Coordinates of C-alpha atoms and ligand atoms in Angstrom, one line a residue:
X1020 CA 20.4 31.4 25.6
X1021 CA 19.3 31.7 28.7
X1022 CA 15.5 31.0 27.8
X1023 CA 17.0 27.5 26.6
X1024 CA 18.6 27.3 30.2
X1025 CA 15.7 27.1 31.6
X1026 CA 13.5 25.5 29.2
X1027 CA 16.1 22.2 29.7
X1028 CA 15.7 22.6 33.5
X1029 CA 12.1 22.2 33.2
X1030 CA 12.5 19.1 30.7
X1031 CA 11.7 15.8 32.9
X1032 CA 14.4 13.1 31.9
X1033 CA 13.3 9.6 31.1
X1034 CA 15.1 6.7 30.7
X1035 CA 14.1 3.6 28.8
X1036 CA 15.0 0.4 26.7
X1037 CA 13.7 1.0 23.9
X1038 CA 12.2 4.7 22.5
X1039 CA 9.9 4.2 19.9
X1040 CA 8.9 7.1 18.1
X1041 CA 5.0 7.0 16.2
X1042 CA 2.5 4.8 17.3
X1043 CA 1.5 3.4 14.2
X1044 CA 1.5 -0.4 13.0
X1045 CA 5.0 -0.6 13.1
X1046 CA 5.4 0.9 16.5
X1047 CA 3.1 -0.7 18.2
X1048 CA 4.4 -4.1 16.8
X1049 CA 7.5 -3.1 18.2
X1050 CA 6.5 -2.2 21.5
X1051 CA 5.0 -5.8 21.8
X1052 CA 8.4 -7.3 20.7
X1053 CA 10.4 -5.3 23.4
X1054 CA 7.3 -6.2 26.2
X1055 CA 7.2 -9.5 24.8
X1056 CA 11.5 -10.2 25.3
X1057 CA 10.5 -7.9 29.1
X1058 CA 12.1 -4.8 28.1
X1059 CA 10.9 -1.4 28.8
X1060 CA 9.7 0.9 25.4
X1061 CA 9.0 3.8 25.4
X1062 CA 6.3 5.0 22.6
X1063 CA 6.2 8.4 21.5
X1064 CA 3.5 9.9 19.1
X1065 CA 2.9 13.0 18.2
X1066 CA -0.4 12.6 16.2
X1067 CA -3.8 10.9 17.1
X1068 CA -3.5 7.1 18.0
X1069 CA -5.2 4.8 15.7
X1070 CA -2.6 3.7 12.9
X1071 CA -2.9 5.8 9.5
X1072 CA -4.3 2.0 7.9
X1073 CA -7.0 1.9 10.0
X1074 CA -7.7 5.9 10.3
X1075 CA -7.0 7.1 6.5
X1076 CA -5.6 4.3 4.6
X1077 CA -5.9 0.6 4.2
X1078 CA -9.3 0.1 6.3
X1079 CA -11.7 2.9 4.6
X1080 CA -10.3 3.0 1.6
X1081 CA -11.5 -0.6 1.2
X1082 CA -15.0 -0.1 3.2
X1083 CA -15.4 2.9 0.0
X1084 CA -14.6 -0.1 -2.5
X1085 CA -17.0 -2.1 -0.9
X1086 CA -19.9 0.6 -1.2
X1087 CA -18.8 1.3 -4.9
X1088 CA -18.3 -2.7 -5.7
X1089 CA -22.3 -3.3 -4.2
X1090 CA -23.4 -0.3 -6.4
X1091 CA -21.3 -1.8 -9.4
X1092 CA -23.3 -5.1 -8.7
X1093 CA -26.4 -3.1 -9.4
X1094 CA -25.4 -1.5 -11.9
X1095 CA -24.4 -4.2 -14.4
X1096 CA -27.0 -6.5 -12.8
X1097 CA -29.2 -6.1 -16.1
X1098 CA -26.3 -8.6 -18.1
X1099 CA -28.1 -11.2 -15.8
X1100 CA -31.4 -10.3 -16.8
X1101 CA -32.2 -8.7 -13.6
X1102 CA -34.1 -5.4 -14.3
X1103 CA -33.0 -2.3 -11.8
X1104 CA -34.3 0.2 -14.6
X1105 CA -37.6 1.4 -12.6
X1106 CA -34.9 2.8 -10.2
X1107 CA -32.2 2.9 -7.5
X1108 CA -29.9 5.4 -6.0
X1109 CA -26.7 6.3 -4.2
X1110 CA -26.9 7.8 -1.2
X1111 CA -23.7 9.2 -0.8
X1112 CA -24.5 10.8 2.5
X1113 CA -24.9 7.0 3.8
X1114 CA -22.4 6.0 2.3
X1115 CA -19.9 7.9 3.4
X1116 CA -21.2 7.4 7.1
X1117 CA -21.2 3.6 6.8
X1118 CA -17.4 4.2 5.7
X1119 CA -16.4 6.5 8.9
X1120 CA -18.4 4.1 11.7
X1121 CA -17.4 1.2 10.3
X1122 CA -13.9 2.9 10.2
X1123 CA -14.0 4.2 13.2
X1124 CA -14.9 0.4 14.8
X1125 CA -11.2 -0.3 13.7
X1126 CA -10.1 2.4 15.0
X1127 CA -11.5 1.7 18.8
X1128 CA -10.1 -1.5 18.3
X1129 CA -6.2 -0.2 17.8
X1130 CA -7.0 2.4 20.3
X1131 CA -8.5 0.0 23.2
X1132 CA -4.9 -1.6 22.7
X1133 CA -3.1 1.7 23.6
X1134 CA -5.4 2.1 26.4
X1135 CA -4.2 -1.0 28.2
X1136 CA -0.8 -0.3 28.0
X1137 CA 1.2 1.1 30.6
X1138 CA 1.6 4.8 31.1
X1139 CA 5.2 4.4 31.8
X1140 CA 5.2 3.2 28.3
X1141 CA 3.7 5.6 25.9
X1142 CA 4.6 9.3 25.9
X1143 CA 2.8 12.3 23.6
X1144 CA 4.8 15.1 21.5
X1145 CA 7.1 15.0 18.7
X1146 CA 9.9 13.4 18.4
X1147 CA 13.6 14.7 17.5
X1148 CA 16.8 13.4 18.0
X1149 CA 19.8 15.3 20.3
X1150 CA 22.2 12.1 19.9
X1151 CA 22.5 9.2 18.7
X1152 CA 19.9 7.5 21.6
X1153 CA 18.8 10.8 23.1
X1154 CA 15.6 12.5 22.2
X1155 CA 13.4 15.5 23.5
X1156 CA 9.7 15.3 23.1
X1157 CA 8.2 18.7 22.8
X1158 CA 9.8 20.8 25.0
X1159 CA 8.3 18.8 28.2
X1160 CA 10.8 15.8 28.0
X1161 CA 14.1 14.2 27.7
X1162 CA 14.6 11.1 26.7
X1163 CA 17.8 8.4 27.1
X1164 CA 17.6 5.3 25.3
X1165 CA 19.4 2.2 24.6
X1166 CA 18.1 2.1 21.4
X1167 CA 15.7 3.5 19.3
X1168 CA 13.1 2.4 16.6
X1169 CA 12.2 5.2 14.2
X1170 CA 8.5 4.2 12.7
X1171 CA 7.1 7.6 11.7
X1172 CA 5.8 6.4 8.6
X1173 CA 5.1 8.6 5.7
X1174 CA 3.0 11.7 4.4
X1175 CA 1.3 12.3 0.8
X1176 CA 3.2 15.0 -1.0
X1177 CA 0.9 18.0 -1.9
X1178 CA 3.3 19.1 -5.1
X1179 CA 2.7 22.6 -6.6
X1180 CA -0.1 23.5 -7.9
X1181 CA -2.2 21.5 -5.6
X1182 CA 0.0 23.3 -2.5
X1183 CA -2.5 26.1 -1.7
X1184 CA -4.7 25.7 1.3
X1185 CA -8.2 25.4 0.1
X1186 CA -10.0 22.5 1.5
X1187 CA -11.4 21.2 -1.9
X1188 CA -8.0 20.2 -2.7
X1189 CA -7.8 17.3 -0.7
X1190 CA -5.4 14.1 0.2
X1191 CA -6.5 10.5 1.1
X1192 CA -7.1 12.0 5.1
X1193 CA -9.2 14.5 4.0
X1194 CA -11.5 12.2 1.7
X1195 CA -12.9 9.8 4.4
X1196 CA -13.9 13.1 6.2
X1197 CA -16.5 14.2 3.8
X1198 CA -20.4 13.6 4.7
X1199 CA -21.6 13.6 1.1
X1200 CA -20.1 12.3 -2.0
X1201 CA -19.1 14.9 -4.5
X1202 CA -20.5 15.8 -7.3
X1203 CA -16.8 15.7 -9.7
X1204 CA -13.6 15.0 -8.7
X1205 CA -9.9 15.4 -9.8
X1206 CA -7.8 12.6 -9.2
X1207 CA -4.1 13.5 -9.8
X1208 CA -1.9 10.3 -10.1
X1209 CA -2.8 6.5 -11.3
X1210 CA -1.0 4.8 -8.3
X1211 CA -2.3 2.4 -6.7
X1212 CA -4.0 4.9 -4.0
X1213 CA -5.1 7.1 -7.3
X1214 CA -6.6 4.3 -8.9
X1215 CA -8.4 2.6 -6.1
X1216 CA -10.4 5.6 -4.4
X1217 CA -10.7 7.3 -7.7
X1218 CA -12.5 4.1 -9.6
X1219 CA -14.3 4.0 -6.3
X1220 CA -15.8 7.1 -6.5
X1221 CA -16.3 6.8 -10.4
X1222 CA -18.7 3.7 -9.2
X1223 CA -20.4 6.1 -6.7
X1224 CA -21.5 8.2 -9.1
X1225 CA -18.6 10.9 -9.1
X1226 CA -17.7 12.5 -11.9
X1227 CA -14.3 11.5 -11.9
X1228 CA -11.3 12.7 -14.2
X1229 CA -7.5 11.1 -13.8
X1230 CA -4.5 12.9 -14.7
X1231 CA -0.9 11.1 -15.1
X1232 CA 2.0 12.6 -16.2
X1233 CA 3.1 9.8 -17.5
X1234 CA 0.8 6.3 -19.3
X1235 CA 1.3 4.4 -16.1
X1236 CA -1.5 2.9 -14.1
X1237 CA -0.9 0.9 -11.1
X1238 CA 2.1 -1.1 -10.0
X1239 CA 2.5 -4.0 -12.9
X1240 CA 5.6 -3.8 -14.8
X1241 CA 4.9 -6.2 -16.8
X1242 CA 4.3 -4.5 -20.7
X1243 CA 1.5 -6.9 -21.3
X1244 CA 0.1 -6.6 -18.2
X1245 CA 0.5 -2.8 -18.4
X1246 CA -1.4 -3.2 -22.3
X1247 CA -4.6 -5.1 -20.9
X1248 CA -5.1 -2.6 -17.9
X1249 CA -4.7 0.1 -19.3
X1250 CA -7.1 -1.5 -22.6
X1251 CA -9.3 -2.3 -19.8
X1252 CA -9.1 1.0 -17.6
X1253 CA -9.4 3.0 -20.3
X1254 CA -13.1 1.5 -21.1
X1255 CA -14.6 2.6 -18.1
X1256 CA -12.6 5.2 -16.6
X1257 CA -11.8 8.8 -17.7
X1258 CA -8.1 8.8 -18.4
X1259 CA -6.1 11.7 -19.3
X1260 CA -2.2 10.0 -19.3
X1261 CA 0.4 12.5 -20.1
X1262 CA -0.9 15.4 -19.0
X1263 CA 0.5 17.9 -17.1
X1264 CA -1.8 20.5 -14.6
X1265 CA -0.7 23.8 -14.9
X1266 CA -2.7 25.9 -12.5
X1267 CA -5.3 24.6 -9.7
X1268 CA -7.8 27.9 -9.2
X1269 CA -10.2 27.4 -6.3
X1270 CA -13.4 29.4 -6.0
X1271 CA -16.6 29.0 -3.9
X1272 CA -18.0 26.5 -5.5
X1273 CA -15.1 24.2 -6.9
X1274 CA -11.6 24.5 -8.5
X1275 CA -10.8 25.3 -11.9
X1276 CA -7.9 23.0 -13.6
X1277 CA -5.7 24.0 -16.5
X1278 CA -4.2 20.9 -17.8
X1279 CA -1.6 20.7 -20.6
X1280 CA -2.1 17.3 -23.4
X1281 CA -2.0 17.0 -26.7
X1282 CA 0.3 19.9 -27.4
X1283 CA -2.5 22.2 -25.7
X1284 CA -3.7 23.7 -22.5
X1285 CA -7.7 22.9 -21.6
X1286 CA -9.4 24.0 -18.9
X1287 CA -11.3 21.9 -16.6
X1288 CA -14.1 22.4 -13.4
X1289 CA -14.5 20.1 -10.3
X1290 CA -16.0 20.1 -7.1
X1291 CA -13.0 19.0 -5.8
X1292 CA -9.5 17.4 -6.4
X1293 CA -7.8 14.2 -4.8
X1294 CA -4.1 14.4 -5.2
X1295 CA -2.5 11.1 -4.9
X1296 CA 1.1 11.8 -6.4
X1297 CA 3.0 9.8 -3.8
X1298 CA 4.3 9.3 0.0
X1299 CA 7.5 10.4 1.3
X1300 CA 9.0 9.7 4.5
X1301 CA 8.6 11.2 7.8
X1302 CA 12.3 12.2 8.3
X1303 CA 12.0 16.0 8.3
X1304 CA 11.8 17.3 11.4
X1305 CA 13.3 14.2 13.6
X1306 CA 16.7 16.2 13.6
X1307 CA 18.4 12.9 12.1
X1308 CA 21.7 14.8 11.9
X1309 CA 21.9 14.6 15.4
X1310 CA 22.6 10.9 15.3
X1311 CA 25.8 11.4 13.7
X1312 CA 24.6 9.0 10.1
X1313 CA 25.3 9.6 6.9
X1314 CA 21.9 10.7 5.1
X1315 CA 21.4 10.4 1.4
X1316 CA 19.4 12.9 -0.6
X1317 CA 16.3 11.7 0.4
X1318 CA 17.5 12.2 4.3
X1319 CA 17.6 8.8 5.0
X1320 CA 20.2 6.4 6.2
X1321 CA 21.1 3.1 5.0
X1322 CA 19.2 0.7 6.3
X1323 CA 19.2 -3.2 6.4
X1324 CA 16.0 -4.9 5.8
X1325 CA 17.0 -8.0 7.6
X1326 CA 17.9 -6.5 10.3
X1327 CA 15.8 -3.3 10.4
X1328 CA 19.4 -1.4 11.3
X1329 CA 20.4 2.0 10.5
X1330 CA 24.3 1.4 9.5
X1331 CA 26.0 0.2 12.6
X1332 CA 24.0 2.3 14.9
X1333 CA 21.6 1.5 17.6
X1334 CA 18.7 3.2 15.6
X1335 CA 16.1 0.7 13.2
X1336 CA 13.7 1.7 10.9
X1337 CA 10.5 0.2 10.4
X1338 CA 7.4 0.4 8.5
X1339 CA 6.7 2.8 5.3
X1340 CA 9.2 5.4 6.9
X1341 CA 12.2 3.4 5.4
X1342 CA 10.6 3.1 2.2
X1343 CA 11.3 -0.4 1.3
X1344 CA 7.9 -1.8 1.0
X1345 CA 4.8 0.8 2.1
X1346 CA 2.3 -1.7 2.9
X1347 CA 1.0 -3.0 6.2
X1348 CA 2.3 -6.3 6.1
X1349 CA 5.7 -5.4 6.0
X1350 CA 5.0 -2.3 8.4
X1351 CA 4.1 -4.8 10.7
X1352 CA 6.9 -7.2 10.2
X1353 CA 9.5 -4.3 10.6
X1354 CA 8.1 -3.7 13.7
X1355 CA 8.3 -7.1 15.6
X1356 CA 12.2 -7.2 14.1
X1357 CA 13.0 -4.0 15.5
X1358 CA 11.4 -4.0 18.2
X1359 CA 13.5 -7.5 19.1
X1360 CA 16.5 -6.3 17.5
X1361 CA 16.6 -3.0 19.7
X1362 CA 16.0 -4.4 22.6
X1363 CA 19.1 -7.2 22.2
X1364 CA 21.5 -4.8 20.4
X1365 CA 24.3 -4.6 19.9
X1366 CA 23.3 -8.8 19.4
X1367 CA 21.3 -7.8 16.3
X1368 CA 19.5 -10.8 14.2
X1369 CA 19.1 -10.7 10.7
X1370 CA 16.0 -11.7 9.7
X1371 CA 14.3 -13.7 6.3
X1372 CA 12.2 -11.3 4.8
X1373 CA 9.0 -12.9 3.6
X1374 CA 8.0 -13.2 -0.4
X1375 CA 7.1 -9.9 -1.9
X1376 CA 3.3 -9.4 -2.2
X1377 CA 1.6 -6.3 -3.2
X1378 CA -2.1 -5.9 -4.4
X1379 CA -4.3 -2.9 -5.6
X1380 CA -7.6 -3.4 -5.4
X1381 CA -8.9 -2.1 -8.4
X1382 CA -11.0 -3.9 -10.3
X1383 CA -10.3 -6.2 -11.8
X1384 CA -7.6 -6.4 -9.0
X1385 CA -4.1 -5.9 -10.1
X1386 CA -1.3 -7.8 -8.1
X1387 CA 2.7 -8.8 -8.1
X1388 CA 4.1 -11.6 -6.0
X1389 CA 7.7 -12.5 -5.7
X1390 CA 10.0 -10.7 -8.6
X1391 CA 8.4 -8.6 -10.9
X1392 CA 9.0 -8.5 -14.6
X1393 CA 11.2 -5.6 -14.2
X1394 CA 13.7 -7.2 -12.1
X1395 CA 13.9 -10.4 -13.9
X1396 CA 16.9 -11.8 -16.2
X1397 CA 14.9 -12.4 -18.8
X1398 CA 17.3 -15.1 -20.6
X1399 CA 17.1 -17.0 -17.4
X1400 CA 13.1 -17.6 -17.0
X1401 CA 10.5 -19.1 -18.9
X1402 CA 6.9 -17.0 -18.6
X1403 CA 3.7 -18.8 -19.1
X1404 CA 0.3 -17.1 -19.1
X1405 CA -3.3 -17.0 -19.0
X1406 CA -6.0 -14.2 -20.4
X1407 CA -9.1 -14.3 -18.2
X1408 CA -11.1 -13.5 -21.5
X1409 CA -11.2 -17.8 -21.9
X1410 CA -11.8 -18.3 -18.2
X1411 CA -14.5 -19.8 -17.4
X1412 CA -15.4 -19.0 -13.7
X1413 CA -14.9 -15.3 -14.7
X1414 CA -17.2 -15.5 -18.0
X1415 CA -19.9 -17.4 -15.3
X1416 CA -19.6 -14.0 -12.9
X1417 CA -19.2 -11.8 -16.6
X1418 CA -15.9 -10.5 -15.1
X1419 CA -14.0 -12.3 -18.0
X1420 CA -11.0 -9.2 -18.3
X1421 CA -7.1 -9.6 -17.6
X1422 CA -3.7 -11.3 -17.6
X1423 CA -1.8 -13.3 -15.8
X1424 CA 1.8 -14.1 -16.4
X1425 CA 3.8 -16.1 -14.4
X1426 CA 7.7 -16.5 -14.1
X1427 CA 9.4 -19.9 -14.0
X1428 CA 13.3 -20.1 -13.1
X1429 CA 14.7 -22.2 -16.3
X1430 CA 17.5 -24.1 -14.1
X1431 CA 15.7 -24.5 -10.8
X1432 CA 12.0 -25.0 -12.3
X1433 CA 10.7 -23.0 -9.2
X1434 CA 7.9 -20.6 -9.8
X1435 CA 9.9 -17.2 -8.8
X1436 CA 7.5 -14.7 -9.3
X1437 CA 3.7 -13.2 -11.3
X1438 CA 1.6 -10.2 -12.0
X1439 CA -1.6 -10.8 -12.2
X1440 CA -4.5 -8.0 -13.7
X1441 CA -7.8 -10.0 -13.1
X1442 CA -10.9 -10.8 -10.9
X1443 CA -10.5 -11.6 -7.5
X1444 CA -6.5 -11.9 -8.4
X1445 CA -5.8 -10.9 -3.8
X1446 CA -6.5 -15.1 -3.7
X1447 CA -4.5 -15.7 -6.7
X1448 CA -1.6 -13.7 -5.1
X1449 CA -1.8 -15.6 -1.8
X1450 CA -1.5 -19.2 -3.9
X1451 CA 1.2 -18.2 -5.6
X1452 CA 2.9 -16.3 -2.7
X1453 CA 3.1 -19.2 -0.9
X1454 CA 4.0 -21.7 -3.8
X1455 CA 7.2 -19.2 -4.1
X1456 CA 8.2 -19.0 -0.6
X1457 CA 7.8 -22.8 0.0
X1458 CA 10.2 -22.9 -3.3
X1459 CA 8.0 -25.6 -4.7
X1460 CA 9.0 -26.6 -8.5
X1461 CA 6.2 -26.1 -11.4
X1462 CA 5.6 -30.2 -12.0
X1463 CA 5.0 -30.0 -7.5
X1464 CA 2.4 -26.9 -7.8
X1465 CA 0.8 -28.9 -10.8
X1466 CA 0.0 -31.7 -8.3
X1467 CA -1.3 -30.0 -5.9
X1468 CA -5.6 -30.0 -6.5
X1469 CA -7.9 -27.2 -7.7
X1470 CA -11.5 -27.5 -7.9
X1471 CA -13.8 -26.9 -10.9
X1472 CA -15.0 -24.3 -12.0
X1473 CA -12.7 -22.1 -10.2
X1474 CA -10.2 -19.2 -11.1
X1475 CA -7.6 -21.0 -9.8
X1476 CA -8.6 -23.0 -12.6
X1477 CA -7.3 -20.1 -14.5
X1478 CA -4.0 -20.3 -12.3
X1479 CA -3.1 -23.8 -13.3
X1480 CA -3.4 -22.9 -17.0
X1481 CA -0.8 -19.9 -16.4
X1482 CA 1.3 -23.0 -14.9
X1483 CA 0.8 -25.4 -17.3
X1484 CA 1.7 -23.2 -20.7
X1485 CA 4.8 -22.2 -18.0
X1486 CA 5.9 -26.3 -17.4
X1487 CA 5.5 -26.7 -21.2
X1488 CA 8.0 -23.8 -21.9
X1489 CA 10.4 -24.9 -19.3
X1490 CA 10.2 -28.4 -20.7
X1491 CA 11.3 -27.0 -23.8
X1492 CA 13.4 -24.2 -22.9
X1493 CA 14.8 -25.4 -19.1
X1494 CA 16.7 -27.8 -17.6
X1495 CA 14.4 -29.3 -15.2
X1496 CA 14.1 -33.4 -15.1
X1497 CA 11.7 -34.3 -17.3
X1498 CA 10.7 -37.4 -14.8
X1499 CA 9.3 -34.9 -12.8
X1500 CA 7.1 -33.5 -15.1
X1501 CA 6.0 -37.3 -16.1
X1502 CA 4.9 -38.0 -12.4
X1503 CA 2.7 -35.0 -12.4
X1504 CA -1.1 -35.8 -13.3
X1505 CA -1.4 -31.9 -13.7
X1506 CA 1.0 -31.5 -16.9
Ligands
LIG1843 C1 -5.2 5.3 1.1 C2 -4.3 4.2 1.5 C3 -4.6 2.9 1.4 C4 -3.8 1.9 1.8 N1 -4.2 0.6 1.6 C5 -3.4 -0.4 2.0 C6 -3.8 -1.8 1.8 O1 -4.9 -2.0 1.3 N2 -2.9 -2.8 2.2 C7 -1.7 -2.5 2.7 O2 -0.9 -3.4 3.0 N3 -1.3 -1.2 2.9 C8 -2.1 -0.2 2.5 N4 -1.7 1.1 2.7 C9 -0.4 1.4 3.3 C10 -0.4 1.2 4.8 O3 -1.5 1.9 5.4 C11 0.9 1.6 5.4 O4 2.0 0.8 4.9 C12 1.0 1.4 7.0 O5 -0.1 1.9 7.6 C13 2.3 2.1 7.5 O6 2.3 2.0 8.9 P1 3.5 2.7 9.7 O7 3.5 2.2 11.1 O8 4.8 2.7 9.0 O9 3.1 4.3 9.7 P2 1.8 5.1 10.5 O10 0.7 4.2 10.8 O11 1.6 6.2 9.6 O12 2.4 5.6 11.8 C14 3.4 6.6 11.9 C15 3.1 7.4 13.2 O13 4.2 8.2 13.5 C16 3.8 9.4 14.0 N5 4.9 10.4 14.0 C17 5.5 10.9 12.8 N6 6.6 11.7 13.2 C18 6.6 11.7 14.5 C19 7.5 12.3 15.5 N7 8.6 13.0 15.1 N8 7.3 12.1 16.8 C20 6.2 11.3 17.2 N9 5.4 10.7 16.4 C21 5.6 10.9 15.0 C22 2.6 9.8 13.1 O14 1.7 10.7 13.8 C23 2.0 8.4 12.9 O15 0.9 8.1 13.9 C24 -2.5 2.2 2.3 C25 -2.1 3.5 2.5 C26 -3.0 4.5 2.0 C27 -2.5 5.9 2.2

């Protein structure tokens, strides 16, 4: 008791606008919305500066698909007629470094930004809550707020067994940290983060196993999307679906893996293990009982995506630690609208939340734009599609794999949403993103041009076997689909 006394009297208090606690994407787009409207913030981080995208996530992981796409190249170059046979190889040790300094370029970049800002604006020590705008920081400071902005992100989860402490079991932070390539890997999980580093590092040369519980791969929930990736996935990759590990035994030289599948156990040995089974939210230890909100079983409160609000408090959530949408985009989007709304509460603003857009890039890339099938009415929408097997841009690169399927509204004719499993499908995405923002009808997208020979070639069939359904099955104005030269 009295220890605590005199802890608090050494605690410096601090007052501020706006405390925002990490200093990730979405803080530091907040802390620009609150300088940017001439409030005070307050950031608060408790890790290294840098953003987890450009440290451990979204930045490396793609300069590791980069290396493995240019060994890919090489690889299949003999389709072409060009001869490699007489001998190339992976360096993994350069690989690997090209990944960190190129990785660490980003990193200065995000980190020359917290450099120029104010000391009076950044603080460092973690976070917790003692009311509902009152934080300490460590046990150095106390801090009163008008509002706060909680973007602390999210963790991997490390479930049992891969929750022992041997370095060879690693997550996606760990990876990028390695100066050679393995020699085998584990990858456990077929997410999107599973999918991308593991066929990555299957394309470096890693001997590289997946295990799923379950048959999924990826984010598409469209079943015959889901049938060609997994057709397609399952040709190159090594894919044990439904299979359970049992035990995760490390010794000095790797880890063995016993696996249940098939209605028996196997035994398995890597070099090492990448566990990719998920995020969750970094609520734990910010003391969010202190605030006084309801929490649901996850620990989190309800939260409004237009607004960024926590219920009717003066707290707002943004970025991955909300778990609405876990990608950078929306991290940053969050940000800026809880940085504003902080600052101007109790005037909060709700917001319109752009289309959905989510991409793995696997290859061929897999994406989903606007609803997915899963959350469709299916009595209400028309799909039309298009297999990139008869495409003829991707039979020119010899990339000719996937399915696209696209989702018309039958009343409104407006294209409302798409998966996509194909080559190069991230431009694809963007089109059709856009298309279903701008709410343009299928006859106005057929007007627009598209140049030959082209994938989006490959995008207007999808949309014309769409506008033929809908002219069957809809109730769009046929007029319009007369004026279009595309139909
Ligand atoms: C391998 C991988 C690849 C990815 N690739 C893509 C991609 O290609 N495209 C895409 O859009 N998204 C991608 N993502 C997702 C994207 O990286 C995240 O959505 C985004 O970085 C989340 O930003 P954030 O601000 O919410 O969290 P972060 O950047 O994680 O920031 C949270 C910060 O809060 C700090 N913190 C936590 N608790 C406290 C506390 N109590 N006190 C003080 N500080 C605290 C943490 O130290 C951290 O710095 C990828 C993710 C991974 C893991």
């Amino acid at each position: 008791m009295l220890r605590t006394g005199l802890k608090d009297l050494a605690m410096e208090t601090r007052q501020c606008d706006v405390a925002i606690i990490g200093a990730g994407t979405a803080a530091m787009n907040a802390r620009r919305a609150v300088e940017k409207a001439g409030g005070a913030p307050l950031m608060i981080e408790s890790g290294a500066y840098g953003t987890m995208c450009a440290r451990v996530g979204c930045m490396p992981s793609k300069l590791l698909i980069a290396a493995a796409d240019a060994a890919h190249g090489v690889a299949t170059a003999d389709q072409f007629g060009i001869d490699v046979a007489s001998g190339w190889r992976i360096d993994g040790a350069r690989v690997m470094q090209r990944v960190r300094s190129e990785r660490d370029r980003f990193v200065g970049g995000v980190l020359r930004q917290v450099e120029a800002m104010p000391e009076a604006h950044l603080l460092h020590g973690h976070a917790r809550f003692t009311g509902p705008t009152t934080l300490t920081v460590d046990d150095h400071t106390r801090i009163e707020a008008h509002a706060v902005v909680i973007a602390t992100g999210s963790m991997p989860v490390r479930p049992p067994p891969f929750d022992g402490p041997s370095e060879r079991i690693m997550v996606n932070d760990d990876l990028f940290e390695l100066t050679d390539l393995p020699t085998s890997l584990a990858v456990i999980g077929t997410g999107v983060v599973g999918l991308e580093l593991g066929q990555a590092l299957h394309r470096l040369g890693v001997r590289t196993t997946f295990f799923a519980r379950s048959d999924r791969l990826g984010p598409a929930t469209d079943p015959a999307v889901r049938a060609v990736i997994r057709d397609t996935l399952d040709d190159e990759l090594d894919l044990r679906a439904n299979a359970s590990v049992l035990t995760c035994m490390p010794d000095e030289t790797g880890l063995r893996l016993r696996f249940a599948a098939d209605g028996a156990e196997h035994d398995e040995y890597f070099e090492r293990v990448l566990v990719a089974t998920g995020r969750h939210p970094n609520v734990a230890d910010l003391h969010l009982e202190a605030t006084g909100l309801e929490l649901d079983d996850r620990g989190l409160p309800a939260w409004d995506a237009r607004t960024t609000r926590c219920g009717d408090s003066a707290i707002f959530m943004a970025g991955d630690v909300n778990g609405h949408a876990p990608l950078l985009h929306e991290a940053s989007d969050e940000g800026r609208i809880a940085g504003a709304n902080a600052l101007a509460y109790p005037d909060v603003v709700a917001h319109a939340r752009r289309v959905p857009l989510a991409i793995a890039f696997t290859d061929p890339q897999i994406a989903l734009i606007g609803r997915h099938y899963n959350q469709l009415d299916l009595d209400e929408v028309e799909i039309g599609e298009l297999s990139f097997e008869r495409q003829g841009r991707a039979a020119v690169m010899a990339r000719a794999k996937g399915l696209l399927r696209i989702y018309g509204d039958r009343s409104k004719c407006t294209v409302v949403g798409a998966e996509i499993f194909g080559p190069r499908a991230e431009h694809l995405a963007h089109l059709l993103a856009w298309v279903i923002q701008a709410e343009l009808t299928v006859p106005e997208v057929l007007k627009l041009p598209v140049y030959h020979p082209v994938l989006e070639e490959g995008l207007r069939s999808a949309l014309r076997d769409l506008a033929g359904k809908l002219r069957v099955g809809g109730q769009c104005r046929e007029e319009d689909f007369a004026s279009s030269p595309g139909t």
